[in-house]
Every structure is written in C-alpha cells, then in structure tokens.
Tab-separated table of C-alpha atoms and ligand atoms in Angstrom:
chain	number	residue	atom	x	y	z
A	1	UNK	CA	0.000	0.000	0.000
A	2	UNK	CA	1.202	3.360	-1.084
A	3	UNK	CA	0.242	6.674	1.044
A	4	UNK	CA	0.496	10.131	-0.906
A	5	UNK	CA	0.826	13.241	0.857
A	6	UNK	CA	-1.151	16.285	0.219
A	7	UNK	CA	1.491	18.618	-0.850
A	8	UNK	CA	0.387	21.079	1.701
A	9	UNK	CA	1.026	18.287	4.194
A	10	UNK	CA	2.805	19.746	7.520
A	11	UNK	CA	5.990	17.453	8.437
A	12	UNK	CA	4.255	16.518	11.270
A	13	UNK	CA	1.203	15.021	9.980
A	14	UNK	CA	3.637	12.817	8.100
A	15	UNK	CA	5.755	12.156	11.249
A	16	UNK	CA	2.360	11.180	13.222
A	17	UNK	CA	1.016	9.100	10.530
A	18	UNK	CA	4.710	7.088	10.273
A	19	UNK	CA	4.310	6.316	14.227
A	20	UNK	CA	0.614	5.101	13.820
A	21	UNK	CA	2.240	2.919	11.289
A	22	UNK	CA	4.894	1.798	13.215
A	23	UNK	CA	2.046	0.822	16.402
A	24	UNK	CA	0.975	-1.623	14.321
A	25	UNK	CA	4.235	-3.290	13.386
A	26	UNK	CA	4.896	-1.785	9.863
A	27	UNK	CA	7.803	0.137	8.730
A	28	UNK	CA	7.331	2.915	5.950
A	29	UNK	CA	9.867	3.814	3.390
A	30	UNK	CA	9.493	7.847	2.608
A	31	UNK	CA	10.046	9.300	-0.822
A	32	UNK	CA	10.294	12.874	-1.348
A	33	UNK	CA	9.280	13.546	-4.639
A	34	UNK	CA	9.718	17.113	-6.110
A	35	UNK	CA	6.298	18.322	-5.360
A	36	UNK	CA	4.748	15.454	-2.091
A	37	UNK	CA	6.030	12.882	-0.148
A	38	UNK	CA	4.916	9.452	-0.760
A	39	UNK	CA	4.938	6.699	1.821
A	40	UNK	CA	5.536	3.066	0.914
A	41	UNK	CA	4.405	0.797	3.571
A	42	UNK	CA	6.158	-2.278	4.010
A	43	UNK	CA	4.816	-5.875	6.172
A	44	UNK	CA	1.281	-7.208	6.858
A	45	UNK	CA	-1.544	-4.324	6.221
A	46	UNK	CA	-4.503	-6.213	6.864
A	47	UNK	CA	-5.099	-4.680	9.464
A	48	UNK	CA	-5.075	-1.003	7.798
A	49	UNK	CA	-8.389	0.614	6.536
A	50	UNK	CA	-7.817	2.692	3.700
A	51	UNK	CA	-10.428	4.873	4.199
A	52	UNK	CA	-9.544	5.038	7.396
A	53	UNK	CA	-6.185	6.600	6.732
A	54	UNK	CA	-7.367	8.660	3.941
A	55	UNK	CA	-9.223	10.999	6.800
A	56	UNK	CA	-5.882	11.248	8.279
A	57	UNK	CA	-4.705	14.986	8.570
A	58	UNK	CA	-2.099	16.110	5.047
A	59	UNK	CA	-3.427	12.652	3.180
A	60	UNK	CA	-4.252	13.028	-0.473
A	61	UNK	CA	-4.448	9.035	-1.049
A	62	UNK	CA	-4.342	5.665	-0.846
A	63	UNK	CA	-3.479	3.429	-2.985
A	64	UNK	CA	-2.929	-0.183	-2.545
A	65	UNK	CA	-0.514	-1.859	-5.084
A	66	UNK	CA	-2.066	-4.631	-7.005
A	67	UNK	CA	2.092	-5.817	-7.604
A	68	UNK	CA	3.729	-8.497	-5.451
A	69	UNK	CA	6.555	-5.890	-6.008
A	70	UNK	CA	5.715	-2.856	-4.061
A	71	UNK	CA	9.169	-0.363	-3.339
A	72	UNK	CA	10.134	-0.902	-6.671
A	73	UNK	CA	6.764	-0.654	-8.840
A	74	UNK	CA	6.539	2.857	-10.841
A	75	UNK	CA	3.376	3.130	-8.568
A	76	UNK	CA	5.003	3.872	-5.601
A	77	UNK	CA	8.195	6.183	-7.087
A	78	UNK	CA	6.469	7.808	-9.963
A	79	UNK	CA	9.519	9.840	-11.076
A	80	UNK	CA	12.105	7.772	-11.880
A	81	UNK	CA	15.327	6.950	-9.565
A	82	UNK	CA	18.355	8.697	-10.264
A	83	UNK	CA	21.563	7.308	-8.495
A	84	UNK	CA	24.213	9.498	-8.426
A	85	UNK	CA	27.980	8.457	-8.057
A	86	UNK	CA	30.240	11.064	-7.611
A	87	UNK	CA	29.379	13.596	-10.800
A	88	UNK	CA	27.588	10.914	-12.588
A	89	UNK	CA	23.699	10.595	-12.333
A	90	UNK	CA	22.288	7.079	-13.668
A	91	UNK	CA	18.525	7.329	-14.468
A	92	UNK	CA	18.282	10.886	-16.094
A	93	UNK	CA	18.688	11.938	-19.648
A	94	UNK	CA	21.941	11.012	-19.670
A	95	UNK	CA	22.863	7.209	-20.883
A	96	UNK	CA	26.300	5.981	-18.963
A	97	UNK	CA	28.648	3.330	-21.093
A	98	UNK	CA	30.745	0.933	-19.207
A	99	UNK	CA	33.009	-0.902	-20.904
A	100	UNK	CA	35.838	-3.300	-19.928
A	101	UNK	CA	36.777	-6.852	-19.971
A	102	UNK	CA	34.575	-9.955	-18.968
A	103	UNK	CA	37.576	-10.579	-15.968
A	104	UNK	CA	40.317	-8.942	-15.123
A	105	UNK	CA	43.255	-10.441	-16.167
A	106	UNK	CA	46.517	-9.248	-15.348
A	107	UNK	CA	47.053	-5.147	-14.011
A	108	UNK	CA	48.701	-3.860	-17.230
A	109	UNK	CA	45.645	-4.977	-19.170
A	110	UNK	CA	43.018	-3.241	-17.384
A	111	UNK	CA	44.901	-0.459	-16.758
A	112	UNK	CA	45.971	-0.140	-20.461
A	113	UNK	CA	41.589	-0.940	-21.466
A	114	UNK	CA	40.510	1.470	-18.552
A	115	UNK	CA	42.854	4.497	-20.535
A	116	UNK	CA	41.245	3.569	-23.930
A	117	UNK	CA	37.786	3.485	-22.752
A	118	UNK	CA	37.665	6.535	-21.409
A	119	UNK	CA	39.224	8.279	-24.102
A	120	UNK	CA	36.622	7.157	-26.391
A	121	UNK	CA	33.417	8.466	-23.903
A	122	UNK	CA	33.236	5.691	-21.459
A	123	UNK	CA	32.453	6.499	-18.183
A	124	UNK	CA	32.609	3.000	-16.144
A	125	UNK	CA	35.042	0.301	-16.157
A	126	UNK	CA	33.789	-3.483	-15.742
A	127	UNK	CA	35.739	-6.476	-15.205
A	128	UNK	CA	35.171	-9.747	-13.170
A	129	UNK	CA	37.550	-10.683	-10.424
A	130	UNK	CA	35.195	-13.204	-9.018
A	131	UNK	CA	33.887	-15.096	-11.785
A	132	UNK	CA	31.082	-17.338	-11.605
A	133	UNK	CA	31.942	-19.877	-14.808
A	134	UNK	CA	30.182	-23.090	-15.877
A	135	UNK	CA	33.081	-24.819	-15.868
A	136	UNK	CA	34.781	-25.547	-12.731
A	137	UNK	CA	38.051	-26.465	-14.602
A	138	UNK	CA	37.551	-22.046	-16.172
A	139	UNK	CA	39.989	-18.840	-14.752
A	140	UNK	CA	37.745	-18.099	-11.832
A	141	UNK	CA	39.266	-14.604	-11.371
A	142	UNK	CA	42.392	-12.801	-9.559
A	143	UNK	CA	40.319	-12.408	-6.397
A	144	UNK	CA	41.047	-9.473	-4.574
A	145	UNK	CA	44.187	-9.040	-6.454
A	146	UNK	CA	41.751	-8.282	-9.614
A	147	UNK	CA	39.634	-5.279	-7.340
A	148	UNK	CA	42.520	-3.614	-6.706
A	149	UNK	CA	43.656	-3.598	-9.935
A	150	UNK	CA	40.194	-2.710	-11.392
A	151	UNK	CA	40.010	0.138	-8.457
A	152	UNK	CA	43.109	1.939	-9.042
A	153	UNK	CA	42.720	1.674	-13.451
A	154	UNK	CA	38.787	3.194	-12.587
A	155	UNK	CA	39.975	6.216	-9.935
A	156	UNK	CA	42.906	6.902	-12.717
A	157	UNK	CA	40.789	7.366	-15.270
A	158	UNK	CA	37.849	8.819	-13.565
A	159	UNK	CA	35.472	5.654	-14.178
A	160	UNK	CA	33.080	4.032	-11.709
A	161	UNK	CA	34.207	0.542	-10.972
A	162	UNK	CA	32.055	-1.880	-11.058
A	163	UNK	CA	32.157	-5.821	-10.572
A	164	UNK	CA	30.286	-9.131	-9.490
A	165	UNK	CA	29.814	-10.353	-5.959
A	166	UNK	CA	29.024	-14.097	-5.975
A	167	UNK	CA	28.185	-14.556	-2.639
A	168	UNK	CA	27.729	-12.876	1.193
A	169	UNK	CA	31.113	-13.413	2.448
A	170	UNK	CA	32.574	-11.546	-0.433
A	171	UNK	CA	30.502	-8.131	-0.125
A	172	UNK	CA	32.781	-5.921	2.118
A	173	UNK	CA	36.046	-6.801	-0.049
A	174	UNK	CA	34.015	-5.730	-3.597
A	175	UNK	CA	32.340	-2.889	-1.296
A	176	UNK	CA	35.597	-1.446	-0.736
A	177	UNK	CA	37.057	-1.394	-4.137
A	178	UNK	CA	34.165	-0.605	-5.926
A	179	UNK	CA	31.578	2.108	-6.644
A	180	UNK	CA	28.793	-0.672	-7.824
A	181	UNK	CA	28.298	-4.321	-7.060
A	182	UNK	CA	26.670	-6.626	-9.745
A	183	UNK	CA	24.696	-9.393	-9.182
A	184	UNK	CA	25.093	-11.923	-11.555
A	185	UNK	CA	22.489	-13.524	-13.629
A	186	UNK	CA	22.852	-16.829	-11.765
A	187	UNK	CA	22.315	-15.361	-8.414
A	188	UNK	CA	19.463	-13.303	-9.389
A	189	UNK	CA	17.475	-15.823	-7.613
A	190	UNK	CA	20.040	-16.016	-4.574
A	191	UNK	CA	17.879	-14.488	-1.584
A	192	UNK	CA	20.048	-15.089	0.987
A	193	UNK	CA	22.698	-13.140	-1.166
A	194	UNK	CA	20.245	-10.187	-2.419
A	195	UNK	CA	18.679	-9.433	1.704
A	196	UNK	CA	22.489	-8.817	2.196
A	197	UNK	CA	22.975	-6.512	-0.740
A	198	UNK	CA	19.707	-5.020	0.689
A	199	UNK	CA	22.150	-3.457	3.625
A	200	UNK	CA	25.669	-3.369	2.123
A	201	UNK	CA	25.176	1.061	1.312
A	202	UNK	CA	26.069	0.818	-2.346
A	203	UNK	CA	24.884	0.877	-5.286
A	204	UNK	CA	23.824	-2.193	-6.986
A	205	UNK	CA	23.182	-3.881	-10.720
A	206	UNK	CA	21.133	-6.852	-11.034
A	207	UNK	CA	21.179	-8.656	-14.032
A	208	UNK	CA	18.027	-10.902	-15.103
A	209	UNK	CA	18.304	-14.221	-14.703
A	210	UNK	CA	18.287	-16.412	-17.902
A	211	UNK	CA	14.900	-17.672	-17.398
A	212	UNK	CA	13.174	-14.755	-15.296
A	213	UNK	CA	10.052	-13.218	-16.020
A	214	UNK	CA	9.864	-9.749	-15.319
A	215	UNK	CA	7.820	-9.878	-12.776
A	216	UNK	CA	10.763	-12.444	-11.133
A	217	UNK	CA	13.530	-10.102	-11.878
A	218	UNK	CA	11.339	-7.217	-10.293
A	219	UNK	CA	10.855	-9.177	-6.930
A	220	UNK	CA	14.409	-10.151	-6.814
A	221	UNK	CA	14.776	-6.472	-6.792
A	222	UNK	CA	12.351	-5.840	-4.301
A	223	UNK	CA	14.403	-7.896	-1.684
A	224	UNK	CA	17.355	-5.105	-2.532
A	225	UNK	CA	14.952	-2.259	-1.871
A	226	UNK	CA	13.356	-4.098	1.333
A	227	UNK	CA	16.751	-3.847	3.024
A	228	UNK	CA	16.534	0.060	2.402
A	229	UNK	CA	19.279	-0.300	0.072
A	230	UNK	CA	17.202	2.464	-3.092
A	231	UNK	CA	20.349	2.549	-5.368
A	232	UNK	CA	19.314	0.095	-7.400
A	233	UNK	CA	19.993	-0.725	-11.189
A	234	UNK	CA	18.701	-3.433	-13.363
A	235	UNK	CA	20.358	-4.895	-16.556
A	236	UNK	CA	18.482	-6.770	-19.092
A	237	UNK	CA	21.521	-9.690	-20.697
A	238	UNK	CA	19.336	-12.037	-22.612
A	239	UNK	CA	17.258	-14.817	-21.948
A	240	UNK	CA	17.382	-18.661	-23.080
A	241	UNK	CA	15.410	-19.167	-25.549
A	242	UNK	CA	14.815	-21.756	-28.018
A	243	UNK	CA	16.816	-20.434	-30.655
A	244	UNK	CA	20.721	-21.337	-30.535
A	245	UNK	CA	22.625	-18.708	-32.886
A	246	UNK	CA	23.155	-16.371	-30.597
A	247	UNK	CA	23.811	-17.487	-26.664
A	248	UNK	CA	20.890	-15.798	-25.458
A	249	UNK	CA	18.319	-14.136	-26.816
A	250	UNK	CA	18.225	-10.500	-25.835
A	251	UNK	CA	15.106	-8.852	-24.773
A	252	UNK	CA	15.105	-5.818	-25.908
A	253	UNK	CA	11.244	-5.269	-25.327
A	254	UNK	CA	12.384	-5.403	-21.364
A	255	UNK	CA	13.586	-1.835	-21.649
A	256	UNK	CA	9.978	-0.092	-21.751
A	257	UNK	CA	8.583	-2.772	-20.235
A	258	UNK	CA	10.317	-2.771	-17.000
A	259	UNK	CA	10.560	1.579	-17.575
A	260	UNK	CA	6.734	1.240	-17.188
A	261	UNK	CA	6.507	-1.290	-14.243
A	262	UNK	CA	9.095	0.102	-12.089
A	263	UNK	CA	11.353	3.444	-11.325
A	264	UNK	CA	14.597	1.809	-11.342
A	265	UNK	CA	17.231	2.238	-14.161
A	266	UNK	CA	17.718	0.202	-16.511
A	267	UNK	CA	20.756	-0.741	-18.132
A	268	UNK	CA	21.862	-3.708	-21.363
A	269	UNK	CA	24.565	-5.615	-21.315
A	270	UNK	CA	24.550	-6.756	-25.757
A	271	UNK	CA	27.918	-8.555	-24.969
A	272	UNK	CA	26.080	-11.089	-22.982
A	273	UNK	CA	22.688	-10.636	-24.751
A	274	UNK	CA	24.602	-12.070	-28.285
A	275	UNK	CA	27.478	-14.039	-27.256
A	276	UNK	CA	28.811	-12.467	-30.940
A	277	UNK	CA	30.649	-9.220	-31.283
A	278	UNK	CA	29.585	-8.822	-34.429
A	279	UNK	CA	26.134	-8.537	-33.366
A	280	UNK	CA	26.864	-6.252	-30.170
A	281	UNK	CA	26.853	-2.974	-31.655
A	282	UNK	CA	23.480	-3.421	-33.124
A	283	UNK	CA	22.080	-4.837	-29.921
A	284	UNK	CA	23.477	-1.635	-28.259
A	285	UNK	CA	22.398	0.972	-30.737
A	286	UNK	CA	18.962	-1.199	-30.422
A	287	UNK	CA	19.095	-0.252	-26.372
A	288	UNK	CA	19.558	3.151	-26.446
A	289	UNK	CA	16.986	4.018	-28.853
A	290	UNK	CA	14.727	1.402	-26.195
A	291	UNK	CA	15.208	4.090	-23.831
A	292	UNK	CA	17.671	2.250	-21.786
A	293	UNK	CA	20.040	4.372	-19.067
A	294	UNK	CA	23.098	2.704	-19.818
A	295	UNK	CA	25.206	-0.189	-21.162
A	296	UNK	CA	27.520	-2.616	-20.381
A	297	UNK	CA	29.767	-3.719	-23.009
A	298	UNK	CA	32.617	-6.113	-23.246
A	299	UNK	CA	36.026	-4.707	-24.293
A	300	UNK	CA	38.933	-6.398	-24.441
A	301	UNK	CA	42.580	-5.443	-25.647
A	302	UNK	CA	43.122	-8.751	-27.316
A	303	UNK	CA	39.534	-10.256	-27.632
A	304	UNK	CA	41.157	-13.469	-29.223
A	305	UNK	CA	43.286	-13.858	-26.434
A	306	UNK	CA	41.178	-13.520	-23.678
A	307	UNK	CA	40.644	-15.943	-20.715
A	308	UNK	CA	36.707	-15.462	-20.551
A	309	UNK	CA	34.241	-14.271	-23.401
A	310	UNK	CA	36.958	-13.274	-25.951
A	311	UNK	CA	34.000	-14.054	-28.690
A	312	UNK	CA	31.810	-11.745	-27.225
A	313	UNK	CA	34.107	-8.746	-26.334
A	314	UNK	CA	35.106	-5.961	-28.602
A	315	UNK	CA	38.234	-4.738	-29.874
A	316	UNK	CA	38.814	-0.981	-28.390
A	317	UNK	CA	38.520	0.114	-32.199
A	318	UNK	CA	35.149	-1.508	-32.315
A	319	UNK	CA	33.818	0.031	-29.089
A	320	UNK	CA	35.104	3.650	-30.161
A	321	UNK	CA	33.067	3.138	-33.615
A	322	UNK	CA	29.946	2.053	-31.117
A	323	UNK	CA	30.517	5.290	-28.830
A	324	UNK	CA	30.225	7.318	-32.208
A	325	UNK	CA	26.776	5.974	-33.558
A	326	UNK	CA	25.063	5.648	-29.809
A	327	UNK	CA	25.923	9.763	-29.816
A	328	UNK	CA	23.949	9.657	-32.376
A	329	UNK	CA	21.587	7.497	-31.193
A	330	UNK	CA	21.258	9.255	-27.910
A	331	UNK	CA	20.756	12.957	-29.872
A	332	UNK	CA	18.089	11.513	-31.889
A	333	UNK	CA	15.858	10.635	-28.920
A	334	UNK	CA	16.693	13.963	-26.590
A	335	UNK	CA	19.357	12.331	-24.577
A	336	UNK	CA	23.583	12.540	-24.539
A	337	UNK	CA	25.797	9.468	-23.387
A	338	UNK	CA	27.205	10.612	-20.027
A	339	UNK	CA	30.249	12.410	-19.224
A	340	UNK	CA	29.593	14.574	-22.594
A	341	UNK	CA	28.312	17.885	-22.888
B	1	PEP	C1	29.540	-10.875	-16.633
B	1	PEP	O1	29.055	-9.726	-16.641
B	1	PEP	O2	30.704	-11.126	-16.972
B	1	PEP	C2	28.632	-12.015	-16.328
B	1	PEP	C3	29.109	-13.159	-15.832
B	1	PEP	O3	27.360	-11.759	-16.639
B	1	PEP	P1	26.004	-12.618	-16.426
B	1	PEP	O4	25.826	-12.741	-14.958
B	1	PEP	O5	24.977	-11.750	-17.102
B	1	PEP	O6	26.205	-13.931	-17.140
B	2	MN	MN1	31.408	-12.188	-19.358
C-alpha cells in the first residue's frame, strides 16, 4: 500500500502518521518527490483501513498496489530513480557506457583498457575478479588481487568501478574497491545473497536471470529495496530461448517494459545478450533508442586472447566506432551518453 501526501502536508502530519504505522508493526519507506512525499508501507496491512487513513490529517491518497513488487513498482516512485555516483547521475537523460573486460586479467591490461575506454566516452570500467563460470576447470578470477587492480585503473581514469559479488562473504572486499556491485544472472534468484545486498550502502546492478520473467527479476529487486538499500539498477543480458545462434536471446522489449513497471534504471549488457561481437553494436544501438540508461559492453585489448568471453568482447577500435553511432543514437531521442556535454 502506497500513502500520498497532500502537498500542503505539515511534516508533522507525516511524522504522526509514520508512528501510527509503526504501532501496528509496519515500517514505511518515505520518498520525497519534487512536489509530495509518498509513503511506501512495508509488512502485513490487513489490518489497515484505507479509508480510514485517507481521513488522516495532510493525506491526499491511498493506494494499494495490485504488484507483489511494491518499493520498486513505478506506482510507488512515480519519477524515476536517479543514483548518483560522484558527478555521474544514472537514471536521467543522460545514458552511462561501461566498458571493460569480462575478468580482469593481469594489471597492465586493465589499466591499459581502462585508458582507452575513457578516451573514447566511457564512463565505467567493468571487469570480473570473481567469476562465476560453468566450468569448474575455467579462470575463476584474480580475487582481490583483480579489485585492486580494477580500483586503481577506474579512480585513474575517472570511471566508476564496477564488478560481481558471488556470494555474502565476499561483499565488504568488492564494497571497498568498488563504486557498484553486480549481481550476476545466476544469483538473481540467490535471496540469501540479495537481503544482504539489501544493507551493504552501495549501489547495486542486477542482471536478469536467464529464465526470469519480469515480474521475477522485479521481486528479486524488491528484496534489494526491502533492506533500504534504493540505489538500485537493473540490466536486461538475454534470456534462453529456443533459438541457438546467438547465446541468449536479448530482450530488448524489457527496456519499456520494466521503464513502465518500475522506477529503477535500466541498463543492457549486448555482450552477454549475443554471445557475438559482431552482433553487439546493433544490440546496443537497439538499447539506447529502447530508452535504456546505460550499457555494459565487453572490451577487451586482445579479444582473441582472452581468458573469458573473448568471442563476445570488442576490440577498443570496435567500441570507439559504437561510442560514435550511440551519440547519435542518444541525440536523436533527446538524450547525450554521459560524461559529454
Ligand atoms: C559478466 O558480466 O561477466 C557475467 C558473468 O554476466 P552474467 O551474470 O549476465 O552472465
Ligand atoms: Mn562475461
């Protein structure tokens, strides 16, 4: 159930309402909105009467939320959530590329990728240093090794950092090198992992799992948002489908679909959504002019040589020619690619 404010509410009719709340063992999360407040109210409400409340001093309405997914349905955060990280703002007109390798490698690599992406428009800096592979025999990532390395090649460069965390006892260690944790698309479904996340302070990405609906990939959401943890980003990488050209199919109808259900960004990942670099640029171009806020692209120095996803990364000359049509792209439909003026 969602409570607006009037916007002529005084603070403390809001304050007053929140304890009433709290009385009967619910906890509220409070959005401030440019022009009223809106009140999401989290636990058991059977026991609330919505017309009840709506007699309640500075209330303009109540709404209860047909969703399973409540903190992160568009109902309850009409505008859309912008997550700012340092000077960049996710979620607004502006559409952020990250770019970097599937795993970090070695430190000259990434530091040698992180110069080259940037110079070409990139604003974050990917790379795996804990990677979750299907093969237990596969390079599973340096380890900590591989998020300092990432860290100091993103803060040199002025990129966000940003790689996986595979499970709980791994979340302080990626915390502290860098400025967002993904969650992979095989522990979308991880609970345990995502109530965690839920608390951890930092921003998050949370890919879909191959075979989630959206209404799936918005719950597993909703278990980030229910630990008060709002910084939230999703990223749409392609589902299994029947057909076996690419490695996954990649949804590109998820980008309005999920803008309309909920307020969160959303970001594509075409690297993982193909499996093909030759296909990756039009998958990206694709995403932007979806609407979505950003992308997540696989660039490698040496794609042939690399230890993980060499088919699906891009050269650096490939992902500069990308950067120059998603400009256009981006113009076309109101918005710039971030970090450009
Ligand atoms: C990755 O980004 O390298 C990765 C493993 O992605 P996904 O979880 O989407 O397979
Ligand atoms: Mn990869």
């Amino acid at each position: 159930m969602i409570i607006i404010m009037r916007s002529d509410a005084e603070k403390n009719d809001t304050t007053t309402l929140i304890s009433k709340l709290a009385e009967k063992g619910l906890s509220v999360h409070r959005s401030t909105g440019e022009s009223r407040t809106v009140l999401g109210i989290i636990g058991d409400i059977r026991s609330l009467d919505r017309r009840e409340l709506e007699l309640l001093p500075g209330v303009h309405e109540v709404i209860p939320v047909s969703k399973p997914y409540k903190l992160a349905s568009r109902e309850f955060h009409p505008e859309g959530t912008k997550i700012s990280i340092g000077p960049l703002v996710i979620g607004d007109s502006q559409i952020a590329v990250f770019g970097g390798p599937c795993a970090v490698e070695s430190e000259e690599m990434i530091h040698k990728i992180a110069r080259e992406i940037q110079e070409v428009g990139g604003v974050g800096l990917r790379g795996g240093a804990f990677k979750p592979r299907t093969s237990p025999y596969s390079f599973s990532g340096l380890g900590k090794d591989g998020l300092r390395f990432l860290s100091e090649a993103a803060r040199e460069n002025n990129l966000v950092a940003i790689s996986e965390v595979m499970e709980i006892a791994q979340i302080d260690v990626v915390a502290k090198y860098c400025d967002i944790l993904q969650i992979g698309m095989r522990n979308m479904s991880n609970f345990n992992l995502l109530r965690a996340l839920g608390t951890c302070g930092k921003p998050l990405l949370l890919k879909r799992g191959n075979a989630a609906t959206y209404e799936e990939w918005l719950m597993a959401a909703e278990y980030l948002l229910a630990g008060g943890n709002f910084e939230v980003m999703l990223c749409e990488r392609g589902i299994r489908t029947f057909e076996n050209y690419t490695r996954n199919t990649m949804d590109i109808a998820a980008i309005p679909i999920v803008q309309k259900l909920s307020h969160l960004p959303i970001f594509a990942d075409p690297s993982h959504g193909t499996g093909r670099r030759d296909k990756v640029p039009a998958m990206a171009r694709a995403a932007v002019a979806a609407g979505a806020n950003g992308l997540l692209v696989e660039v490698h120095p040496e794609p042939d040589k690399a230890v993980s996803d060499g088919p699906q990364s891009l050269t650096i000359e490939q992902f500069a020619a990308m950067m120059r049509e998603l400009r256009i792209i981006a113009s076309a439909i109101g918005k710039r690619l971030a970090g450009e003026v």
